[in-house]
mmCIF file of N, CA and C in Angstrom:
data_model
loop_
_atom_site.group_PDB
_atom_site.id
_atom_site.type_symbol
_atom_site.label_atom_id
_atom_site.label_comp_id
_atom_site.label_asym_id
_atom_site.label_seq_id
_atom_site.Cartn_x
_atom_site.Cartn_y
_atom_site.Cartn_z
ATOM 1 N N MET A 1 83.198 71.089 31.240
ATOM 2 C CA MET A 1 83.233 71.982 30.087
ATOM 3 C C MET A 1 81.888 71.929 29.378
ATOM 4 N N PRO A 2 81.307 73.045 29.033
ATOM 5 C CA PRO A 2 80.015 73.051 28.345
ATOM 6 C C PRO A 2 80.093 72.380 26.982
ATOM 7 N N ALA A 3 78.965 71.855 26.543
ATOM 8 C CA ALA A 3 78.902 71.193 25.239
ATOM 9 C C ALA A 3 79.067 72.187 24.099
ATOM 10 N N ALA A 4 78.679 73.410 24.309
ATOM 11 C CA ALA A 4 78.809 74.438 23.267
ATOM 12 C C ALA A 4 79.252 75.734 23.931
ATOM 13 N N TRP A 5 80.059 76.500 23.243
ATOM 14 C CA TRP A 5 80.517 77.786 23.769
ATOM 15 C C TRP A 5 80.070 78.865 22.807
ATOM 16 N N ALA A 6 79.239 79.740 23.272
ATOM 17 C CA ALA A 6 78.741 80.830 22.432
ATOM 18 C C ALA A 6 79.542 82.088 22.744
ATOM 19 N N ALA A 7 80.114 82.682 21.724
ATOM 20 C CA ALA A 7 80.828 83.942 21.924
ATOM 21 C C ALA A 7 79.807 85.007 22.280
ATOM 22 N N GLY A 8 80.008 85.634 23.406
ATOM 23 C CA GLY A 8 79.011 86.575 23.884
ATOM 24 C C GLY A 8 79.319 88.005 23.505
ATOM 25 N N PRO A 9 78.424 88.875 23.830
ATOM 26 C CA PRO A 9 78.513 90.282 23.448
ATOM 27 C C PRO A 9 79.270 91.125 24.470
ATOM 28 N N THR A 10 79.474 92.368 24.102
ATOM 29 C CA THR A 10 79.920 93.401 25.026
ATOM 30 C C THR A 10 78.686 94.224 25.381
ATOM 31 N N VAL A 11 78.493 94.473 26.671
ATOM 32 C CA VAL A 11 77.306 95.178 27.143
ATOM 33 C C VAL A 11 77.730 96.220 28.176
ATOM 34 N N GLN A 12 77.041 97.342 28.208
ATOM 35 C CA GLN A 12 77.311 98.366 29.215
ATOM 36 C C GLN A 12 76.601 98.014 30.518
ATOM 37 N N VAL A 13 77.192 98.430 31.634
ATOM 38 C CA VAL A 13 76.569 98.235 32.942
ATOM 39 C C VAL A 13 75.143 98.772 32.883
ATOM 40 N N GLY A 14 74.189 97.975 33.357
ATOM 41 C CA GLY A 14 72.787 98.384 33.389
ATOM 42 C C GLY A 14 71.985 98.005 32.164
ATOM 43 N N ASP A 15 72.649 97.542 31.107
ATOM 44 C CA ASP A 15 71.931 97.166 29.882
ATOM 45 C C ASP A 15 71.633 95.672 29.851
ATOM 46 N N ASN A 16 70.567 95.315 29.139
ATOM 47 C CA ASN A 16 70.182 93.920 28.932
ATOM 48 C C ASN A 16 70.610 93.464 27.552
ATOM 49 N N VAL A 17 70.905 92.175 27.431
ATOM 50 C CA VAL A 17 71.208 91.573 26.138
ATOM 51 C C VAL A 17 70.657 90.147 26.145
ATOM 52 N N THR A 18 70.073 89.735 25.024
ATOM 53 C CA THR A 18 69.588 88.361 24.885
ATOM 54 C C THR A 18 70.753 87.487 24.451
ATOM 55 N N LEU A 19 71.070 86.478 25.253
ATOM 56 C CA LEU A 19 72.189 85.587 24.960
ATOM 57 C C LEU A 19 71.794 84.436 24.049
ATOM 58 N N ALA A 20 70.568 83.945 24.182
ATOM 59 C CA ALA A 20 70.130 82.807 23.371
ATOM 60 C C ALA A 20 68.613 82.770 23.326
ATOM 61 N N SER A 21 68.088 82.218 22.235
ATOM 62 C CA SER A 21 66.643 82.016 22.073
ATOM 63 C C SER A 21 66.420 80.595 21.586
ATOM 64 N N TYR A 22 65.426 79.933 22.155
ATOM 65 C CA TYR A 22 65.124 78.550 21.790
ATOM 66 C C TYR A 22 63.637 78.397 21.511
ATOM 67 N N TYR A 23 63.316 77.598 20.498
ATOM 68 C CA TYR A 23 61.929 77.247 20.208
ATOM 69 C C TYR A 23 61.921 75.858 19.592
ATOM 70 N N GLN A 24 60.740 75.271 19.501
ATOM 71 C CA GLN A 24 60.579 73.964 18.863
ATOM 72 C C GLN A 24 59.431 74.041 17.877
ATOM 73 N N ILE A 25 59.645 73.393 16.743
ATOM 74 C CA ILE A 25 58.616 73.374 15.708
ATOM 75 C C ILE A 25 58.608 71.984 15.086
ATOM 76 N N ARG A 26 57.434 71.471 14.832
ATOM 77 C CA ARG A 26 57.298 70.151 14.203
ATOM 78 C C ARG A 26 57.356 70.354 12.699
ATOM 79 N N GLY A 27 58.357 69.783 12.065
ATOM 80 C CA GLY A 27 58.596 70.002 10.646
ATOM 81 C C GLY A 27 57.517 69.485 9.721
ATOM 82 N N ALA A 28 56.842 68.401 10.094
ATOM 83 C CA ALA A 28 55.858 67.793 9.197
ATOM 84 C C ALA A 28 54.717 68.747 8.858
ATOM 85 N N ASP A 29 54.254 69.494 9.846
ATOM 86 C CA ASP A 29 53.119 70.394 9.610
ATOM 87 C C ASP A 29 53.380 71.823 10.098
ATOM 88 N N CYS A 30 54.615 72.118 10.448
ATOM 89 C CA CYS A 30 55.024 73.453 10.920
ATOM 90 C C CYS A 30 54.283 73.890 12.186
ATOM 91 N N ALA A 31 53.837 72.933 12.984
ATOM 92 C CA ALA A 31 53.138 73.272 14.229
ATOM 93 C C ALA A 31 54.155 73.680 15.293
ATOM 94 N N SER A 32 53.866 74.767 15.992
ATOM 95 C CA SER A 32 54.754 75.176 17.078
ATOM 96 C C SER A 32 54.503 74.279 18.281
ATOM 97 N N LEU A 33 55.570 73.922 18.965
ATOM 98 C CA LEU A 33 55.503 73.115 20.175
ATOM 99 C C LEU A 33 55.895 73.998 21.350
ATOM 100 N N ARG A 34 55.696 73.504 22.558
ATOM 101 C CA ARG A 34 56.131 74.303 23.704
ATOM 102 C C ARG A 34 57.650 74.456 23.622
ATOM 103 N N PRO A 35 58.173 75.569 24.104
ATOM 104 C CA PRO A 35 59.616 75.799 23.983
ATOM 105 C C PRO A 35 60.400 74.840 24.876
ATOM 106 N N PRO A 36 61.669 74.635 24.567
ATOM 107 C CA PRO A 36 62.504 73.782 25.409
ATOM 108 C C PRO A 36 62.579 74.326 26.837
ATOM 109 N N LEU A 37 62.833 73.429 27.773
ATOM 110 C CA LEU A 37 63.058 73.836 29.159
ATOM 111 C C LEU A 37 64.489 74.354 29.263
ATOM 112 N N VAL A 38 64.671 75.495 29.897
ATOM 113 C CA VAL A 38 65.994 76.099 30.054
ATOM 114 C C VAL A 38 66.201 76.396 31.536
ATOM 115 N N ARG A 39 67.377 76.005 32.028
ATOM 116 C CA ARG A 39 67.700 76.200 33.446
ATOM 117 C C ARG A 39 69.126 76.731 33.550
ATOM 118 N N ILE A 40 69.324 77.795 34.304
ATOM 119 C CA ILE A 40 70.661 78.347 34.509
ATOM 120 C C ILE A 40 71.378 77.468 35.529
ATOM 121 N N VAL A 41 72.552 76.934 35.148
ATOM 122 C CA VAL A 41 73.302 76.049 36.044
ATOM 123 C C VAL A 41 74.537 76.727 36.636
ATOM 124 N N GLN A 42 75.031 77.771 35.999
ATOM 125 C CA GLN A 42 76.117 78.580 36.568
ATOM 126 C C GLN A 42 75.752 80.044 36.376
ATOM 127 N N PRO A 43 75.223 80.674 37.426
ATOM 128 C CA PRO A 43 74.824 82.075 37.303
ATOM 129 C C PRO A 43 76.046 82.975 37.103
ATOM 130 N N PRO A 44 75.838 84.142 36.531
ATOM 131 C CA PRO A 44 76.938 85.084 36.347
ATOM 132 C C PRO A 44 77.375 85.685 37.685
ATOM 133 N N ARG A 45 78.612 86.176 37.723
ATOM 134 C CA ARG A 45 79.143 86.825 38.929
ATOM 135 C C ARG A 45 78.971 88.339 38.891
ATOM 136 N N LEU A 46 78.921 88.907 37.674
ATOM 137 C CA LEU A 46 78.919 90.367 37.532
ATOM 138 C C LEU A 46 77.603 90.923 37.006
ATOM 139 N N GLY A 47 76.555 90.136 37.105
ATOM 140 C CA GLY A 47 75.262 90.572 36.599
ATOM 141 C C GLY A 47 74.203 89.544 36.945
ATOM 142 N N THR A 48 73.093 89.606 36.235
ATOM 143 C CA THR A 48 72.006 88.653 36.444
ATOM 144 C C THR A 48 71.639 88.016 35.112
ATOM 145 N N ALA A 49 71.202 86.781 35.181
ATOM 146 C CA ALA A 49 70.700 86.075 33.999
ATOM 147 C C ALA A 49 69.307 85.571 34.337
ATOM 148 N N THR A 50 68.381 85.774 33.422
ATOM 149 C CA THR A 50 66.987 85.423 33.639
ATOM 150 C C THR A 50 66.482 84.601 32.465
ATOM 151 N N VAL A 51 65.694 83.578 32.769
ATOM 152 C CA VAL A 51 65.017 82.796 31.733
ATOM 153 C C VAL A 51 63.664 83.452 31.502
ATOM 154 N N VAL A 52 63.400 83.838 30.255
ATOM 155 C CA VAL A 52 62.192 84.583 29.898
ATOM 156 C C VAL A 52 61.426 83.827 28.825
ATOM 157 N N GLN A 53 60.116 83.749 28.974
ATOM 158 C CA GLN A 53 59.264 83.148 27.943
ATOM 159 C C GLN A 53 58.554 84.273 27.203
ATOM 160 N N SER A 54 58.534 84.171 25.880
ATOM 161 C CA SER A 54 57.861 85.184 25.073
ATOM 162 C C SER A 54 57.357 84.553 23.782
ATOM 163 N N GLN A 55 56.842 85.376 22.908
ATOM 164 C CA GLN A 55 56.358 84.927 21.601
ATOM 165 C C GLN A 55 57.331 85.451 20.552
ATOM 166 N N GLY A 56 57.645 84.622 19.557
ATOM 167 C CA GLY A 56 58.561 85.038 18.501
ATOM 168 C C GLY A 56 58.210 84.361 17.194
ATOM 169 N N ASN A 57 59.157 84.380 16.273
ATOM 170 C CA ASN A 57 58.982 83.732 14.974
ATOM 171 C C ASN A 57 60.161 82.827 14.699
ATOM 172 N N SER A 58 59.894 81.731 13.950
ATOM 173 C CA SER A 58 60.985 80.860 13.532
ATOM 174 C C SER A 58 61.848 81.621 12.538
ATOM 175 N N GLY A 59 62.982 81.068 12.207
ATOM 176 C CA GLY A 59 63.925 81.731 11.310
ATOM 177 C C GLY A 59 63.383 81.933 9.912
ATOM 178 N N PRO A 60 64.144 82.651 9.072
ATOM 179 C CA PRO A 60 63.681 83.005 7.731
ATOM 180 C C PRO A 60 63.800 81.886 6.696
ATOM 181 N N GLY A 61 64.491 80.795 7.015
ATOM 182 C CA GLY A 61 64.702 79.752 6.011
ATOM 183 C C GLY A 61 63.787 78.551 6.174
ATOM 184 N N GLY A 62 63.674 77.770 5.121
ATOM 185 C CA GLY A 62 62.907 76.530 5.160
ATOM 186 C C GLY A 62 61.425 76.732 4.946
ATOM 187 N N ARG A 63 60.724 75.608 4.907
ATOM 188 C CA ARG A 63 59.291 75.696 4.621
ATOM 189 C C ARG A 63 58.461 76.178 5.800
ATOM 190 N N CYS A 64 59.031 76.186 6.990
ATOM 191 C CA CYS A 64 58.320 76.687 8.174
ATOM 192 C C CYS A 64 58.789 78.097 8.552
ATOM 193 N N ALA A 65 59.313 78.824 7.585
ATOM 194 C CA ALA A 65 59.862 80.161 7.848
ATOM 195 C C ALA A 65 58.806 81.097 8.430
ATOM 196 N N HIS A 66 59.235 81.885 9.395
ATOM 197 C CA HIS A 66 58.420 82.945 10.010
ATOM 198 C C HIS A 66 57.137 82.425 10.666
ATOM 199 N N THR A 67 57.187 81.206 11.208
ATOM 200 C CA THR A 67 56.048 80.656 11.941
ATOM 201 C C THR A 67 56.055 81.224 13.361
ATOM 202 N N ALA A 68 54.904 81.656 13.855
ATOM 203 C CA ALA A 68 54.803 82.159 15.231
ATOM 204 C C ALA A 68 55.022 81.000 16.201
ATOM 205 N N VAL A 69 55.925 81.196 17.158
ATOM 206 C CA VAL A 69 56.280 80.147 18.111
ATOM 207 C C VAL A 69 56.497 80.744 19.501
ATOM 208 N N PRO A 70 56.210 79.966 20.562
ATOM 209 C CA PRO A 70 56.629 80.393 21.892
ATOM 210 C C PRO A 70 58.146 80.203 22.002
ATOM 211 N N VAL A 71 58.813 81.156 22.646
ATOM 212 C CA VAL A 71 60.272 81.177 22.708
ATOM 213 C C VAL A 71 60.720 81.273 24.164
ATOM 214 N N THR A 72 61.791 80.551 24.484
ATOM 215 C CA THR A 72 62.461 80.710 25.768
ATOM 216 C C THR A 72 63.796 81.390 25.502
ATOM 217 N N GLN A 73 64.085 82.462 26.259
ATOM 218 C CA GLN A 73 65.315 83.220 26.053
ATOM 219 C C GLN A 73 66.105 83.333 27.355
ATOM 220 N N ILE A 74 67.419 83.484 27.202
ATOM 221 C CA ILE A 74 68.294 83.821 28.319
ATOM 222 C C ILE A 74 68.636 85.302 28.158
ATOM 223 N N VAL A 75 68.259 86.117 29.149
ATOM 224 C CA VAL A 75 68.526 87.556 29.110
ATOM 225 C C VAL A 75 69.521 87.883 30.227
ATOM 226 N N TYR A 76 70.595 88.565 29.851
ATOM 227 C CA TYR A 76 71.656 88.944 30.792
ATOM 228 C C TYR A 76 71.625 90.452 31.014
ATOM 229 N N ARG A 77 71.862 90.859 32.265
ATOM 230 C CA ARG A 77 71.976 92.290 32.618
ATOM 231 C C ARG A 77 73.275 92.465 33.398
ATOM 232 N N GLY A 78 74.164 93.285 32.871
ATOM 233 C CA GLY A 78 75.436 93.543 33.539
ATOM 234 C C GLY A 78 75.276 94.549 34.660
ATOM 235 N N THR A 79 75.868 94.248 35.827
ATOM 236 C CA THR A 79 75.792 95.172 36.959
ATOM 237 C C THR A 79 77.159 95.694 37.391
ATOM 238 N N GLN A 80 78.245 95.015 36.967
ATOM 239 C CA GLN A 80 79.603 95.432 37.301
ATOM 240 C C GLN A 80 80.506 95.208 36.093
ATOM 241 N N PRO A 81 81.488 96.074 35.858
ATOM 242 C CA PRO A 81 82.404 95.878 34.735
ATOM 243 C C PRO A 81 83.287 94.642 34.925
ATOM 244 N N GLY A 82 83.636 94.005 33.818
ATOM 245 C CA GLY A 82 84.532 92.851 33.832
ATOM 246 C C GLY A 82 84.074 91.789 32.851
ATOM 247 N N GLN A 83 84.720 90.622 32.918
ATOM 248 C CA GLN A 83 84.350 89.494 32.065
ATOM 249 C C GLN A 83 83.495 88.535 32.873
ATOM 250 N N ASP A 84 82.393 88.103 32.292
ATOM 251 C CA ASP A 84 81.434 87.259 32.993
ATOM 252 C C ASP A 84 81.102 86.040 32.145
ATOM 253 N N THR A 85 80.582 85.018 32.791
ATOM 254 C CA THR A 85 80.187 83.784 32.110
ATOM 255 C C THR A 85 78.857 83.310 32.668
ATOM 256 N N VAL A 86 78.012 82.791 31.800
ATOM 257 C CA VAL A 86 76.741 82.174 32.187
ATOM 258 C C VAL A 86 76.694 80.801 31.525
ATOM 259 N N VAL A 87 76.265 79.786 32.274
ATOM 260 C CA VAL A 87 76.094 78.440 31.725
ATOM 261 C C VAL A 87 74.657 78.021 31.983
ATOM 262 N N TRP A 88 74.005 77.448 30.958
ATOM 263 C CA TRP A 88 72.630 76.999 31.113
ATOM 264 C C TRP A 88 72.452 75.636 30.460
ATOM 265 N N GLU A 89 71.382 74.982 30.867
ATOM 266 C CA GLU A 89 71.044 73.647 30.363
ATOM 267 C C GLU A 89 69.740 73.746 29.579
ATOM 268 N N VAL A 90 69.707 73.105 28.418
ATOM 269 C CA VAL A 90 68.536 73.133 27.540
ATOM 270 C C VAL A 90 68.039 71.703 27.357
ATOM 271 N N THR A 91 66.739 71.487 27.567
ATOM 272 C CA THR A 91 66.135 70.175 27.352
ATOM 273 C C THR A 91 65.024 70.321 26.327
ATOM 274 N N HIS A 92 65.251 69.747 25.145
ATOM 275 C CA HIS A 92 64.240 69.756 24.085
ATOM 276 C C HIS A 92 63.290 68.591 24.314
ATOM 277 N N GLN A 93 62.010 68.816 24.079
ATOM 278 C CA GLN A 93 61.020 67.765 24.282
ATOM 279 C C GLN A 93 60.106 67.705 23.085
ATOM 280 N N PRO A 94 59.477 66.629 22.772
ATOM 281 C CA PRO A 94 59.612 65.317 23.403
ATOM 282 C C PRO A 94 60.668 64.437 22.735
ATOM 283 N N ARG A 95 61.137 64.772 21.546
ATOM 284 C CA ARG A 95 61.978 63.836 20.798
ATOM 285 C C ARG A 95 63.402 63.728 21.304
ATOM 286 N N GLN A 96 63.895 64.715 22.015
ATOM 287 C CA GLN A 96 65.263 64.684 22.518
ATOM 288 C C GLN A 96 65.259 64.948 24.015
ATOM 289 N N PRO A 97 64.957 63.921 24.803
ATOM 290 C CA PRO A 97 64.872 64.156 26.238
ATOM 291 C C PRO A 97 66.222 64.469 26.888
ATOM 292 N N ALA A 98 67.339 64.184 26.206
ATOM 293 C CA ALA A 98 68.648 64.471 26.787
ATOM 294 C C ALA A 98 68.891 65.985 26.821
ATOM 295 N N SER A 99 69.538 66.423 27.872
ATOM 296 C CA SER A 99 69.859 67.846 28.017
ATOM 297 C C SER A 99 71.219 68.135 27.409
ATOM 298 N N ARG A 100 71.432 69.399 27.068
ATOM 299 C CA ARG A 100 72.758 69.841 26.645
ATOM 300 C C ARG A 100 73.053 71.140 27.364
ATOM 301 N N ARG A 101 74.329 71.447 27.476
ATOM 302 C CA ARG A 101 74.734 72.697 28.130
ATOM 303 C C ARG A 101 75.268 73.669 27.100
ATOM 304 N N ASP A 102 74.881 74.919 27.254
ATOM 305 C CA ASP A 102 75.369 76.016 26.430
ATOM 306 C C ASP A 102 75.913 77.086 27.369
ATOM 307 N N SER A 103 76.712 77.979 26.834
ATOM 308 C CA SER A 103 77.271 79.039 27.671
ATOM 309 C C SER A 103 77.579 80.266 26.830
ATOM 310 N N ALA A 104 77.815 81.354 27.513
ATOM 311 C CA ALA A 104 78.209 82.598 26.848
ATOM 312 C C ALA A 104 79.200 83.333 27.737
ATOM 313 N N ALA A 105 80.163 83.964 27.096
ATOM 314 C CA ALA A 105 81.101 84.855 27.781
ATOM 315 C C ALA A 105 80.684 86.279 27.434
ATOM 316 N N ILE A 106 80.558 87.105 28.438
ATOM 317 C CA ILE A 106 80.087 88.477 28.241
ATOM 318 C C ILE A 106 81.146 89.432 28.784
ATOM 319 N N VAL A 107 81.378 90.521 28.074
ATOM 320 C CA VAL A 107 82.250 91.586 28.566
ATOM 321 C C VAL A 107 81.340 92.742 28.975
ATOM 322 N N VAL A 108 81.417 93.121 30.247
ATOM 323 C CA VAL A 108 80.616 94.232 30.765
ATOM 324 C C VAL A 108 81.541 95.442 30.899
ATOM 325 N N VAL A 109 81.152 96.539 30.247
ATOM 326 C CA VAL A 109 81.966 97.760 30.275
ATOM 327 C C VAL A 109 81.214 98.856 31.029
ATOM 328 N N PRO A 110 81.952 99.813 31.609
ATOM 329 C CA PRO A 110 81.282 100.921 32.305
ATOM 330 C C PRO A 110 80.440 101.747 31.335
ATOM 331 N N ARG A 111 79.439 102.410 31.868
ATOM 332 C CA ARG A 111 78.627 103.325 31.045
ATOM 333 C C ARG A 111 79.481 104.519 30.657
ATOM 334 N N ASN A 112 79.243 105.025 29.490
ATOM 335 C CA ASN A 112 79.987 106.211 29.021
ATOM 336 C C ASN A 112 79.510 107.465 29.708
#
């Protein structure tokens, strides 16, 4: 059983949706760190899941609000209608070398 269960979205066949975004920031000086390592451990059956690296901003709260950070995201694309699940492993570095598992349930609906 995954350590965390994220309620996922409803997506139309052929559409992409971001399931999760991860970044790391050092609180003492708001320095951005390399993003956590993310690995898909249970691929979806009715679509594809891809680990994507991009640039983003930290959240709106706290003293490090809106800091530019490298981000790792899980992007899902539905290819067949039905209920799907993706499970991935996240490893934060360097302070938390232990990995954790996260997951999402996605409902894929036909295009209108």
